[in-house]
Short mmCIF file of C-alpha atoms and ligand atoms in Angstrom, two decimals:
data_model
loop_
_atom_site.label_atom_id
_atom_site.label_comp_id
_atom_site.label_asym_id
_atom_site.label_seq_id
_atom_site.Cartn_x
_atom_site.Cartn_y
_atom_site.Cartn_z
CA MET A 21 -40.89 -41.47 -40.70
CA TYR A 22 -43.54 -42.86 -38.02
CA TRP A 23 -46.66 -44.54 -38.09
CA CYS A 24 -49.46 -45.52 -35.86
CA PHE A 25 -48.98 -49.46 -35.17
CA ALA A 26 -45.92 -50.20 -33.21
CA SER A 27 -46.31 -53.88 -33.18
CA LYS A 28 -46.25 -53.80 -37.16
CA GLU A 29 -43.57 -51.27 -37.55
CA THR A 30 -41.14 -52.99 -39.72
CA ILE A 31 -43.78 -54.31 -42.19
CA LEU A 32 -45.70 -51.09 -42.43
CA CYS A 33 -42.38 -49.09 -42.76
CA PHE A 34 -41.64 -51.42 -45.68
CA PHE A 35 -44.89 -50.86 -47.37
CA THR A 36 -44.71 -47.15 -46.93
CA LEU A 37 -41.17 -47.05 -48.48
CA ILE A 38 -42.77 -48.68 -51.40
CA LEU A 39 -45.49 -46.41 -51.59
CA ILE A 40 -43.17 -43.39 -51.67
CA ASP A 41 -40.86 -44.99 -54.17
CA VAL A 42 -43.59 -45.62 -56.86
CA SER A 43 -45.20 -42.37 -56.26
CA HIS A 44 -41.98 -40.39 -56.36
CA PRO A 45 -41.86 -38.61 -59.76
CA ASP A 46 -45.11 -36.66 -60.34
CA TRP A 47 -46.00 -36.12 -56.79
CA SER A 48 -43.85 -33.28 -55.77
CA LYS A 49 -46.46 -30.78 -57.23
CA ILE A 50 -49.73 -32.37 -56.01
CA ASN A 51 -50.84 -31.01 -52.40
CA LYS A 52 -53.75 -33.42 -52.34
CA HIS A 53 -54.22 -36.72 -54.15
CA ILE A 54 -57.35 -39.08 -53.89
CA PHE A 55 -57.72 -42.68 -54.95
CA ILE A 56 -60.39 -44.96 -55.02
CA LEU A 57 -60.15 -48.66 -55.68
CA SER A 58 -62.17 -51.82 -55.03
CA GLU A 59 -61.25 -54.36 -52.05
CA ALA A 60 -59.69 -56.55 -54.72
CA GLY A 61 -57.26 -53.73 -55.66
CA LYS A 62 -58.90 -52.73 -58.92
CA PRO A 63 -58.47 -48.94 -59.76
CA ILE A 64 -61.69 -46.98 -59.96
CA TYR A 65 -60.87 -43.50 -59.52
CA SER A 66 -57.63 -41.19 -59.46
CA ARG A 67 -57.58 -37.38 -58.93
CA TYR A 68 -54.72 -36.92 -61.02
CA GLY A 69 -53.20 -38.95 -63.74
CA ASN A 70 -54.64 -42.07 -65.42
CA GLU A 71 -55.65 -44.75 -62.88
CA GLU A 72 -54.52 -47.25 -65.37
CA LYS A 73 -50.98 -46.08 -64.80
CA LEU A 74 -51.39 -46.29 -60.94
CA VAL A 75 -52.00 -50.02 -60.95
CA THR A 76 -49.04 -50.51 -58.93
CA ILE A 77 -49.49 -47.79 -56.16
CA MET A 78 -53.29 -48.98 -55.69
CA GLY A 79 -52.02 -52.55 -55.45
CA VAL A 80 -49.72 -51.33 -52.62
CA MET A 81 -52.57 -49.46 -50.95
CA GLN A 82 -54.66 -52.63 -50.98
CA ALA A 83 -52.09 -54.74 -49.66
CA LEU A 84 -51.42 -52.16 -46.80
CA VAL A 85 -55.30 -52.09 -45.87
CA SER A 86 -55.57 -56.04 -46.06
CA PHE A 87 -52.38 -56.75 -44.29
CA VAL A 88 -53.82 -54.42 -41.27
CA GLN A 89 -57.28 -56.12 -41.58
CA ASP A 90 -55.72 -59.63 -41.25
CA SER A 91 -54.77 -58.70 -37.63
CA ASP A 92 -58.31 -57.58 -37.01
CA ASP A 93 -57.37 -53.74 -36.92
CA THR A 94 -58.07 -50.98 -39.37
CA LEU A 95 -55.46 -48.90 -40.98
CA GLN A 96 -56.84 -45.49 -40.50
CA SER A 97 -53.71 -43.34 -41.49
CA LEU A 98 -49.94 -42.82 -41.45
CA VAL A 99 -47.47 -40.06 -41.85
CA ALA A 100 -44.45 -40.43 -44.19
CA GLY A 101 -42.23 -37.38 -44.65
CA ASN A 102 -44.48 -34.26 -44.84
CA ARG A 103 -47.52 -36.42 -46.30
CA LYS A 104 -50.35 -37.73 -44.31
CA TYR A 105 -51.91 -41.02 -45.78
CA VAL A 106 -55.71 -41.49 -44.66
CA PHE A 107 -57.57 -44.72 -45.38
CA LEU A 108 -61.39 -45.21 -45.50
CA VAL A 109 -62.77 -48.45 -46.30
CA LYS A 110 -66.55 -48.30 -46.96
CA GLY A 111 -68.48 -51.30 -48.02
CA PRO A 112 -66.61 -52.82 -51.04
CA LEU A 113 -64.32 -49.70 -51.65
CA ILE A 114 -61.30 -48.49 -50.56
CA LEU A 115 -60.81 -44.63 -50.48
CA VAL A 116 -57.28 -43.19 -49.85
CA ALA A 117 -56.10 -39.32 -49.35
CA VAL A 118 -52.93 -38.49 -49.39
CA SER A 119 -52.07 -34.90 -48.52
CA SER A 120 -49.45 -32.48 -47.45
CA LEU A 121 -51.83 -29.65 -46.84
CA GLU A 122 -53.05 -28.64 -43.34
CA ASP A 123 -56.04 -31.02 -43.35
CA SER A 124 -56.18 -33.21 -40.05
CA VAL A 125 -56.99 -36.88 -40.28
CA PRO A 126 -60.73 -36.35 -39.26
CA GLN A 127 -61.17 -33.90 -41.99
CA LEU A 128 -59.52 -35.87 -44.55
CA GLN A 129 -61.98 -38.91 -43.45
CA LEU A 130 -64.84 -36.54 -43.91
CA GLN A 131 -63.53 -35.66 -47.27
CA LEU A 132 -63.27 -39.39 -48.10
CA THR A 133 -66.91 -39.58 -46.84
CA TYR A 134 -68.16 -37.04 -49.36
CA VAL A 135 -66.37 -38.79 -51.91
CA TYR A 136 -68.00 -42.18 -51.04
CA HIS A 137 -71.41 -40.26 -50.83
CA GLN A 138 -70.73 -38.80 -54.30
CA ILE A 139 -70.20 -42.57 -55.51
CA LEU A 140 -73.52 -43.55 -54.10
CA SER A 141 -75.29 -40.67 -55.30
CA VAL A 142 -74.73 -42.38 -58.77
CA LEU A 143 -75.13 -45.99 -57.85
CA THR A 144 -76.71 -46.33 -54.81
CA GLY A 145 -75.34 -48.34 -51.71
CA ALA A 146 -77.72 -51.26 -52.36
CA GLN A 147 -76.58 -51.41 -55.95
CA LEU A 148 -72.67 -51.16 -55.13
CA GLU A 149 -73.13 -54.05 -52.65
CA LYS A 150 -74.77 -56.19 -55.19
CA ILE A 151 -72.45 -55.74 -57.98
CA PHE A 152 -69.25 -56.80 -55.83
CA GLU A 153 -71.02 -59.66 -54.18
CA GLN A 154 -71.71 -61.05 -57.68
CA LEU A 155 -68.18 -60.33 -59.05
CA ARG A 156 -65.46 -59.39 -56.66
CA ASN A 157 -63.24 -58.10 -59.42
CA TYR A 158 -65.79 -55.92 -61.15
CA ASP A 159 -64.40 -52.87 -63.09
CA LEU A 160 -66.43 -50.11 -61.53
CA ARG A 161 -65.36 -47.50 -64.00
CA LYS A 162 -68.06 -49.08 -66.32
CA LEU A 163 -70.87 -47.92 -64.37
CA LEU A 164 -69.14 -44.53 -63.22
CA GLY A 165 -68.24 -43.57 -66.73
CA GLY A 166 -68.98 -40.10 -67.43
CA THR A 167 -69.63 -39.19 -63.62
CA GLU A 168 -65.84 -38.43 -62.90
CA LYS A 169 -66.27 -34.77 -63.48
CA PHE A 170 -68.47 -34.60 -60.51
CA LEU A 171 -65.86 -36.18 -58.33
CA HIS A 172 -63.32 -33.83 -59.86
CA ASN A 173 -65.47 -30.88 -58.83
CA LEU A 174 -66.37 -31.98 -55.60
CA LEU A 175 -62.51 -32.37 -54.64
CA ASP A 176 -61.97 -28.82 -56.12
CA MET A 177 -64.74 -27.34 -53.99
CA MET A 178 -63.74 -29.20 -50.78
CA ASP A 179 -60.40 -27.61 -51.03
CA ARG A 180 -61.73 -24.23 -51.29
CA ASP A 181 -65.24 -24.18 -49.73
CA PRO A 182 -65.40 -24.42 -46.01
CA SER A 183 -69.11 -25.75 -45.88
CA PHE A 184 -67.62 -29.00 -46.06
CA PHE A 185 -65.42 -29.17 -42.99
CA LEU A 186 -67.98 -26.84 -41.17
CA GLU A 187 -70.77 -29.54 -42.31
CA SER A 188 -73.25 -26.65 -42.96
CA VAL A 189 -74.52 -24.69 -45.72
CA GLN A 190 -74.36 -20.90 -46.56
CA CYS A 191 -77.76 -19.03 -47.33
CA LEU A 192 -78.11 -16.16 -49.71
CA PRO A 193 -78.70 -13.17 -47.52
CA ILE A 194 -82.28 -11.59 -48.26
CA PRO A 195 -84.99 -9.92 -46.23
CA VAL A 196 -87.02 -12.37 -44.33
CA HIS A 197 -90.41 -11.54 -46.00
CA TYR A 198 -88.90 -12.23 -49.32
CA ARG A 199 -87.56 -15.58 -48.26
CA ASP A 200 -90.85 -16.40 -46.85
CA SER A 201 -93.01 -15.81 -49.78
CA ILE A 202 -90.47 -17.53 -52.03
CA ALA A 203 -90.85 -20.60 -49.57
CA SER A 204 -94.85 -20.08 -49.94
CA SER A 205 -94.42 -20.22 -53.72
CA LEU A 206 -92.53 -23.64 -53.55
CA GLN A 207 -95.18 -25.14 -50.63
CA HIS A 208 -98.09 -24.14 -53.23
CA ALA A 209 -96.55 -26.44 -56.01
CA LYS A 210 -96.66 -29.35 -53.71
CA THR A 211 -97.73 -32.87 -55.69
CA LYS A 212 -98.25 -36.20 -54.23
CA SER A 213 -94.74 -37.43 -54.99
CA LEU A 214 -92.77 -34.26 -54.23
CA VAL A 215 -90.47 -34.74 -51.20
CA PHE A 216 -87.97 -31.73 -51.45
CA ALA A 217 -88.07 -28.59 -53.17
CA ILE A 218 -84.95 -26.61 -53.08
CA LEU A 219 -83.65 -23.24 -54.46
CA ILE A 220 -80.10 -22.67 -54.86
CA THR A 221 -77.59 -20.20 -56.34
CA GLU A 222 -73.79 -20.10 -56.65
CA ASN A 223 -73.38 -22.89 -53.88
CA GLN A 224 -75.84 -20.83 -51.66
CA LEU A 225 -79.26 -21.93 -50.14
CA ILE A 226 -82.21 -19.56 -50.90
CA THR A 227 -84.81 -21.82 -49.55
CA LEU A 228 -85.99 -25.39 -48.82
CA VAL A 229 -89.37 -27.01 -48.12
CA ARG A 230 -89.34 -30.54 -47.00
CA PRO A 231 -91.73 -33.00 -45.36
CA LYS A 232 -92.36 -32.83 -41.55
CA LYS A 233 -90.89 -36.20 -41.07
CA TYR A 234 -87.80 -35.84 -42.80
CA ASN A 235 -84.98 -33.32 -42.76
CA LEU A 236 -82.33 -33.00 -45.65
CA HIS A 237 -78.92 -33.63 -44.25
CA PRO A 238 -76.17 -31.05 -45.28
CA ALA A 239 -74.31 -33.94 -46.45
CA ASP A 240 -76.96 -34.60 -48.97
CA LEU A 241 -77.46 -31.13 -49.67
CA HIS A 242 -73.73 -30.59 -50.55
CA LEU A 243 -74.16 -33.60 -53.27
CA ILE A 244 -76.84 -31.44 -54.77
CA ILE A 245 -75.01 -28.43 -54.65
CA ASN A 246 -72.10 -29.91 -56.31
CA LEU A 247 -74.15 -31.49 -58.99
CA VAL A 248 -75.69 -28.12 -60.04
CA ASN A 249 -72.37 -26.32 -59.65
CA ALA A 250 -70.67 -29.02 -61.74
CA SER A 251 -73.13 -29.01 -64.65
CA THR A 252 -73.86 -26.70 -67.33
CA SER A 253 -76.85 -28.24 -69.29
CA PHE A 254 -79.45 -27.19 -66.41
CA GLN A 255 -79.20 -23.69 -67.61
CA SER A 256 -80.41 -24.46 -71.12
CA CYS A 257 -83.23 -27.12 -70.33
CA GLU A 258 -85.23 -28.84 -67.69
CA SER A 259 -83.45 -31.94 -66.66
CA TRP A 260 -84.62 -35.08 -65.20
CA LEU A 261 -81.96 -37.36 -63.39
CA PRO A 262 -82.05 -40.01 -60.59
CA ILE A 263 -79.90 -39.30 -57.77
CA CYS A 264 -79.42 -41.10 -54.57
CA LEU A 265 -79.15 -39.17 -51.44
CA PRO A 266 -77.24 -41.51 -48.97
CA LYS A 267 -78.44 -39.85 -45.66
CA PHE A 268 -81.85 -39.93 -46.83
CA ASN A 269 -81.79 -43.23 -48.07
CA ASP A 270 -78.92 -45.25 -49.43
CA SER A 271 -80.73 -47.76 -51.13
CA GLY A 272 -83.04 -46.09 -53.50
CA TYR A 273 -83.08 -43.22 -56.00
CA LEU A 274 -84.85 -39.84 -55.79
CA HIS A 275 -85.63 -38.35 -59.27
CA ALA A 276 -84.57 -34.78 -59.69
CA HIS A 277 -86.34 -32.04 -61.95
CA ILE A 278 -83.57 -29.44 -62.16
CA SER A 279 -83.80 -25.91 -63.85
CA TYR A 280 -82.96 -22.38 -63.65
CA LEU A 281 -85.73 -19.96 -62.97
CA SER A 282 -84.97 -17.73 -65.94
CA GLU A 283 -82.17 -16.82 -68.22
CA GLU A 284 -81.63 -13.67 -66.28
CA CYS A 285 -81.88 -15.29 -62.71
CA PRO A 286 -79.03 -17.73 -61.75
CA ALA A 287 -81.14 -19.40 -59.16
CA CYS A 288 -81.55 -23.10 -59.83
CA LEU A 289 -84.62 -24.94 -58.72
CA VAL A 290 -84.23 -28.57 -57.58
CA LEU A 291 -87.61 -30.56 -57.15
CA LEU A 292 -87.09 -34.00 -55.85
CA SER A 293 -89.75 -36.74 -56.32
CA THR A 294 -90.09 -40.48 -55.24
CA ASP A 295 -91.83 -41.19 -58.57
CA LYS A 296 -89.49 -41.79 -61.64
CA ASP A 297 -92.45 -40.89 -63.99
CA ALA A 298 -93.12 -37.56 -62.55
CA PHE A 299 -91.49 -35.39 -64.78
CA TYR A 300 -94.40 -33.54 -66.39
CA GLU A 301 -95.83 -33.36 -63.11
CA LEU A 302 -92.86 -31.56 -61.64
CA ALA A 303 -92.46 -29.48 -64.84
CA GLU A 304 -95.91 -28.15 -63.89
CA SER A 305 -95.01 -27.53 -60.42
CA ARG A 306 -91.97 -25.43 -61.74
CA GLU A 307 -94.37 -23.27 -63.99
CA LYS A 308 -96.65 -22.77 -60.99
CA ILE A 309 -93.83 -21.57 -58.67
CA ILE A 310 -92.21 -19.29 -61.41
CA LYS A 311 -95.58 -17.71 -61.78
CA ARG A 312 -96.23 -17.14 -58.27
CA LEU A 313 -92.56 -15.57 -57.99
CA THR A 314 -93.20 -13.39 -60.93
CA VAL A 315 -96.71 -12.44 -60.73
CA LYS A 316 -97.78 -12.62 -57.08
CA SER A 317 -94.36 -11.50 -55.19
CA ASN A 318 -92.00 -9.99 -57.69
CA CYS A 319 -89.35 -12.13 -56.10
CA ILE A 320 -87.23 -13.02 -59.11
CA PRO A 321 -85.77 -9.42 -59.36
CA VAL A 322 -84.99 -9.57 -55.63
CA ILE A 323 -83.10 -12.87 -55.99
CA SER A 324 -81.02 -11.64 -59.13
CA GLU A 325 -80.21 -8.09 -57.18
CA ALA A 326 -79.10 -10.12 -53.78
CA ILE A 327 -76.79 -12.27 -56.07
CA THR A 328 -75.26 -9.60 -58.19
CA THR A 329 -74.83 -6.81 -55.42
CA ASN A 330 -74.89 -8.90 -52.22
CA LYS A 331 -76.62 -5.92 -51.01
CA TYR A 332 -77.98 -7.93 -47.73
CA GLY A 333 -74.58 -9.56 -46.97
CA LEU A 334 -71.73 -8.68 -44.38
CA ASP A 335 -69.03 -7.79 -46.93
CA TYR A 336 -69.08 -4.21 -45.52
CA ILE A 337 -67.64 -5.44 -42.18
CA ILE A 338 -64.50 -6.35 -44.06
CA GLY A 339 -61.80 -3.76 -43.23
CA SER A 340 -58.25 -2.94 -42.19
CA GLU A 341 -58.51 -4.79 -39.07
CA ILE A 342 -60.77 -7.99 -39.69
CA TRP A 343 -59.95 -9.47 -43.13
CA HIS A 344 -62.30 -12.68 -43.24
CA PHE A 345 -64.56 -14.74 -41.05
CA LEU A 346 -66.62 -17.69 -40.94
CA TYR A 347 -69.50 -17.61 -38.40
CA LYS A 348 -71.64 -20.90 -37.97
CA SER A 349 -74.80 -20.77 -36.24
CA LYS A 350 -75.34 -24.16 -34.57
CA THR A 351 -78.90 -23.51 -33.95
CA TYR A 352 -79.76 -23.41 -37.68
CA GLY A 353 -76.87 -25.47 -38.92
CA GLN A 354 -75.94 -22.75 -41.52
CA PHE A 355 -73.04 -20.49 -41.68
CA VAL A 356 -72.30 -16.97 -43.01
CA SER A 357 -69.03 -15.67 -44.42
CA PRO A 358 -68.27 -12.60 -46.45
CA LYS A 359 -66.80 -12.58 -50.25
CA CYS A 360 -63.26 -12.77 -50.39
CA ARG A 361 -61.40 -9.66 -50.91
CA PRO A 362 -57.68 -9.06 -51.33
CA PRO A 363 -55.46 -10.42 -50.01
CA TYR A 364 -57.52 -13.55 -50.66
CA ASN A 365 -58.74 -12.70 -54.39
CA THR A 366 -56.78 -15.63 -55.92
CA VAL A 367 -57.23 -19.32 -55.95
CA GLU A 368 -53.88 -19.60 -54.39
CA GLU A 369 -54.57 -17.33 -51.55
CA GLN A 370 -58.26 -18.64 -51.03
CA THR A 371 -56.68 -22.18 -50.60
CA ARG A 372 -54.24 -20.73 -48.15
CA LEU A 373 -57.08 -18.97 -46.23
CA GLN A 374 -59.04 -22.42 -46.25
CA GLU A 375 -55.86 -24.04 -44.81
CA LEU A 376 -55.64 -21.49 -41.89
CA TYR A 377 -59.33 -22.21 -41.12
CA LYS A 378 -58.70 -25.97 -41.51
CA TYR A 379 -56.15 -25.45 -38.76
CA LEU A 380 -58.21 -23.61 -36.43
CA HIS A 381 -61.05 -25.99 -36.85
CA HIS A 382 -59.01 -28.97 -36.20
CA ARG A 383 -57.01 -27.28 -33.12
CA MET A 384 -60.29 -26.56 -31.61
CA HIS A 385 -62.04 -29.69 -32.12
CA ALA A 386 -59.04 -32.14 -31.54
CA SER A 387 -60.79 -34.71 -29.46
CA ALA A 388 -57.72 -34.85 -26.93
CA LYS A 389 -57.98 -31.50 -26.11
CA PRO A 390 -60.92 -29.32 -27.53
CA LEU A 391 -60.73 -25.61 -26.92
CA LYS A 392 -63.12 -22.73 -26.57
CA LEU A 393 -61.14 -19.81 -27.63
CA VAL A 394 -57.75 -19.68 -29.64
CA TYR A 395 -55.74 -16.64 -30.82
CA ARG A 396 -52.75 -17.43 -32.99
CA LEU A 397 -50.33 -14.97 -34.69
CA ARG A 398 -49.11 -16.37 -37.85
CA SER A 399 -46.64 -14.68 -40.26
CA GLN A 400 -49.30 -12.93 -42.49
CA GLU A 401 -52.22 -12.67 -40.18
CA ALA A 402 -53.68 -13.29 -36.63
CA LEU A 403 -56.37 -15.91 -36.38
CA LEU A 404 -58.98 -16.13 -33.78
CA GLY A 405 -61.49 -19.11 -33.08
CA TRP A 406 -64.15 -19.06 -30.65
CA ILE A 407 -66.73 -21.87 -30.03
CA SER A 408 -69.68 -21.56 -27.71
CA GLU A 409 -72.88 -23.60 -27.25
CA THR A 410 -74.69 -21.74 -29.99
CA PHE A 411 -71.97 -20.79 -32.60
CA GLU A 412 -68.54 -21.30 -33.82
CA LEU A 413 -66.67 -18.46 -35.26
CA TYR A 414 -63.31 -18.24 -37.14
CA ALA A 415 -61.69 -15.00 -37.90
CA VAL A 416 -58.69 -13.77 -39.63
CA PHE A 417 -57.20 -10.35 -38.74
CA ASN A 418 -54.52 -8.08 -39.80
CA PRO A 419 -51.34 -9.52 -37.77
CA LEU A 420 -50.74 -5.89 -36.11
CA VAL A 421 -54.16 -5.87 -34.45
CA SER A 422 -53.80 -6.94 -30.70
CA LYS A 423 -55.81 -9.87 -29.15
CA THR A 424 -57.91 -7.30 -27.32
CA VAL A 425 -58.75 -5.45 -30.35
CA ALA A 426 -59.62 -8.63 -32.32
CA ILE A 427 -61.99 -9.76 -29.69
CA GLY A 428 -63.62 -6.24 -29.67
CA ASN A 429 -64.04 -6.57 -33.39
CA VAL A 430 -65.57 -10.01 -33.11
CA LYS A 431 -67.93 -8.87 -30.50
CA ARG A 432 -69.04 -5.95 -32.85
CA LEU A 433 -69.40 -8.51 -35.68
CA MET A 434 -71.59 -11.05 -33.43
CA ALA A 435 -73.96 -8.22 -32.67
CA ILE A 436 -74.26 -7.34 -36.27
CA ILE A 437 -75.11 -11.13 -36.82
CA LYS A 438 -77.49 -11.20 -34.04
CA GLN A 439 -79.41 -8.07 -35.54
CA GLU A 440 -79.31 -9.23 -38.96
CA GLU A 441 -79.85 -12.91 -38.18
CA ASP A 442 -83.42 -13.25 -40.09
CA LYS A 443 -81.57 -11.87 -43.26
CA LEU A 444 -78.53 -14.06 -43.05
CA PHE A 445 -80.17 -17.47 -42.13
CA ILE A 446 -83.33 -19.30 -42.87
CA VAL A 447 -84.82 -19.07 -39.64
CA ASN A 448 -88.21 -20.54 -40.47
CA ALA A 449 -87.93 -24.03 -41.53
CA ARG A 450 -90.68 -24.57 -44.07
CA THR A 451 -92.64 -28.17 -44.59
CA PHE A 452 -95.06 -29.32 -46.96
C1 LIG B 26 -69.30 -23.15 -58.77
O1 LIG B 26 -68.53 -23.02 -57.58
C2 LIG B 26 -67.68 -21.84 -57.87
C3 LIG B 26 -66.66 -21.80 -56.56
O2 LIG B 26 -66.45 -23.20 -56.05
C4 LIG B 26 -68.28 -20.61 -58.00
O3 LIG B 26 -67.41 -19.72 -58.35
C5 LIG B 26 -69.06 -20.56 -59.32
O4 LIG B 26 -69.83 -19.58 -59.56
C6 LIG B 26 -70.23 -21.93 -59.30
N1 LIG B 26 -71.13 -22.11 -60.47
C7 LIG B 26 -72.32 -22.41 -60.29
C8 LIG B 26 -72.86 -22.59 -61.58
O5 LIG B 26 -72.85 -22.73 -59.28
C1 LIG B 27 -85.55 -46.56 -49.65
O1 LIG B 27 -85.39 -46.92 -50.94
C2 LIG B 27 -85.91 -48.39 -51.21
C3 LIG B 27 -85.61 -48.60 -52.59
O2 LIG B 27 -86.19 -47.70 -53.59
C4 LIG B 27 -87.44 -48.34 -50.71
O3 LIG B 27 -87.62 -49.84 -51.07
C5 LIG B 27 -87.60 -47.75 -49.26
O4 LIG B 27 -88.75 -47.96 -48.96
C6 LIG B 27 -86.88 -46.62 -49.21
N1 LIG B 27 -86.85 -46.09 -47.84
C7 LIG B 27 -87.31 -45.28 -47.24
C8 LIG B 27 -87.30 -44.88 -46.04
O5 LIG B 27 -87.87 -44.20 -48.17
#
C-alpha cells in the first residue's frame, strides 16, 4: 500500500485502512464506484448501494479530505491494493472515484468533473453555492430527487463511450450537401431568444448551429447527449425544461425545447433558448424545420438511412488485420470510429476495449513523458497509438500483425479519412 504524502504517511495509512475495512464486503464485484458528498460529509449520491448505508465510508472520505486540507494541501489520489481513490473538491461538494480499472488519475478526475457538471446542469453553480452558504448541513438529495438516473446513465456511458476521455464528439456520417441543407433548415428557424439549435441521434451529432460569439463546449454537448440518451419521454412529446450548461454559463439556465423529428426518424432536435417563456415560439421553429427538411430537401429519409445502414461510415475498413480504431481530428474537435464488431460485440468486451484505449491514451498523454507513437503487443490484440499536431489515432489490431503491417494499415486508413473528411466530420461551422 502506498500514497502520495510521505510526511503524513502514518495517518493517511490509518484512514485508508478504515476505508478498505468499511467497504470490504460488497466491493469485490465493483470495478468503479462513485460517491458524492457535501463538505460537511453528508451523503448526496452513490453509484451503487443506498447512500444512507454508506454514511460511515463517506464520513471517512470527508475526514481524509479535510485532514489534508488542514495542512494546506489538496488530496488528489491514493492507491491501496489494486484500487485508485481519486478525490475532487468542487465548490461545496466532494466527489470521489474508486476504481480498479485502467483509468488513470487524470481520466478519473475528468470523469468526476463531468459528474459535477451533471449536478450543475440541474441546479446551476450559483444556486449550489447559495444553498450551502445558507445551510452547511443541507441534504442536497431533496433538490436532486429524480435526476439520479441521469448520473447513472452518464457513468455507464463514460465506461463505454470514448467521447468523454477524448473530450470530443462523434458525428453521424452523411454527405456534406445533405448536412449543409439540414444546417440551413435550422438556421432559418432562428428566433430572438434561440441560442443553439442541435440535431443529434444515438449520441452522434448531425449538425449544430450557434451564435457567432459563442462556442458550444464538448463538455456541455455531452450533458445534452446524456440527457437525450437517458430519457424516453422526448419520443412521445415535445418537452420543455431548464438546463444549465456550465461551460457556457454556470450561473444561469437555458431552456430546452426537445423533440424527435418524427416517429420514424430517431433524430432528436434540441433548441436552446435564453427565454423561459419561449416554448410556443420554439415549437413553431420546430414546425418550420421539419417542413423544410421534408418538403424542400427530403433530408429526413437520408438521416434515417444513415442511422440504420451506417451507409456513409467507415465500418467496411474493419477486417482481419485492423479490429477497431478511434480517430480524433484536432482541427474539428470531433472523432470517428466504426461500430463495434466481434470480438467487441458484448458489453464486457466493449468495456475491455475501452480500457485498452484509456491505457493507450494515458500512456501517450502522461505529463511526465508524452509520446507520439506507441506500439504494444497485448495477449489478445496489438495496440497502436499515434499523435500529431492535427490528429490522434488509437487502433487495435490482430495480435499476429507486425508493427510494419499495422502502420501500413493506419496510413491507408488515414488516407481514406482524409478523402471522406467532409462526410465524416462537420467541416463547416454554422452560425446564426
Ligand atoms: C443511448 O446510448 C447507448 C450506448 O451508450 C445506445 O446504445 C442507445 O442507442 C442510446 N439511446 C438513445 C435514445 O440515444
Ligand atoms: C449567465 O446567467 C446569469 C443568470 O441568468 C445572467 O445574469 C448572466 O447575464 C448570464 N451570462 C451570460 C454571459 O450570458
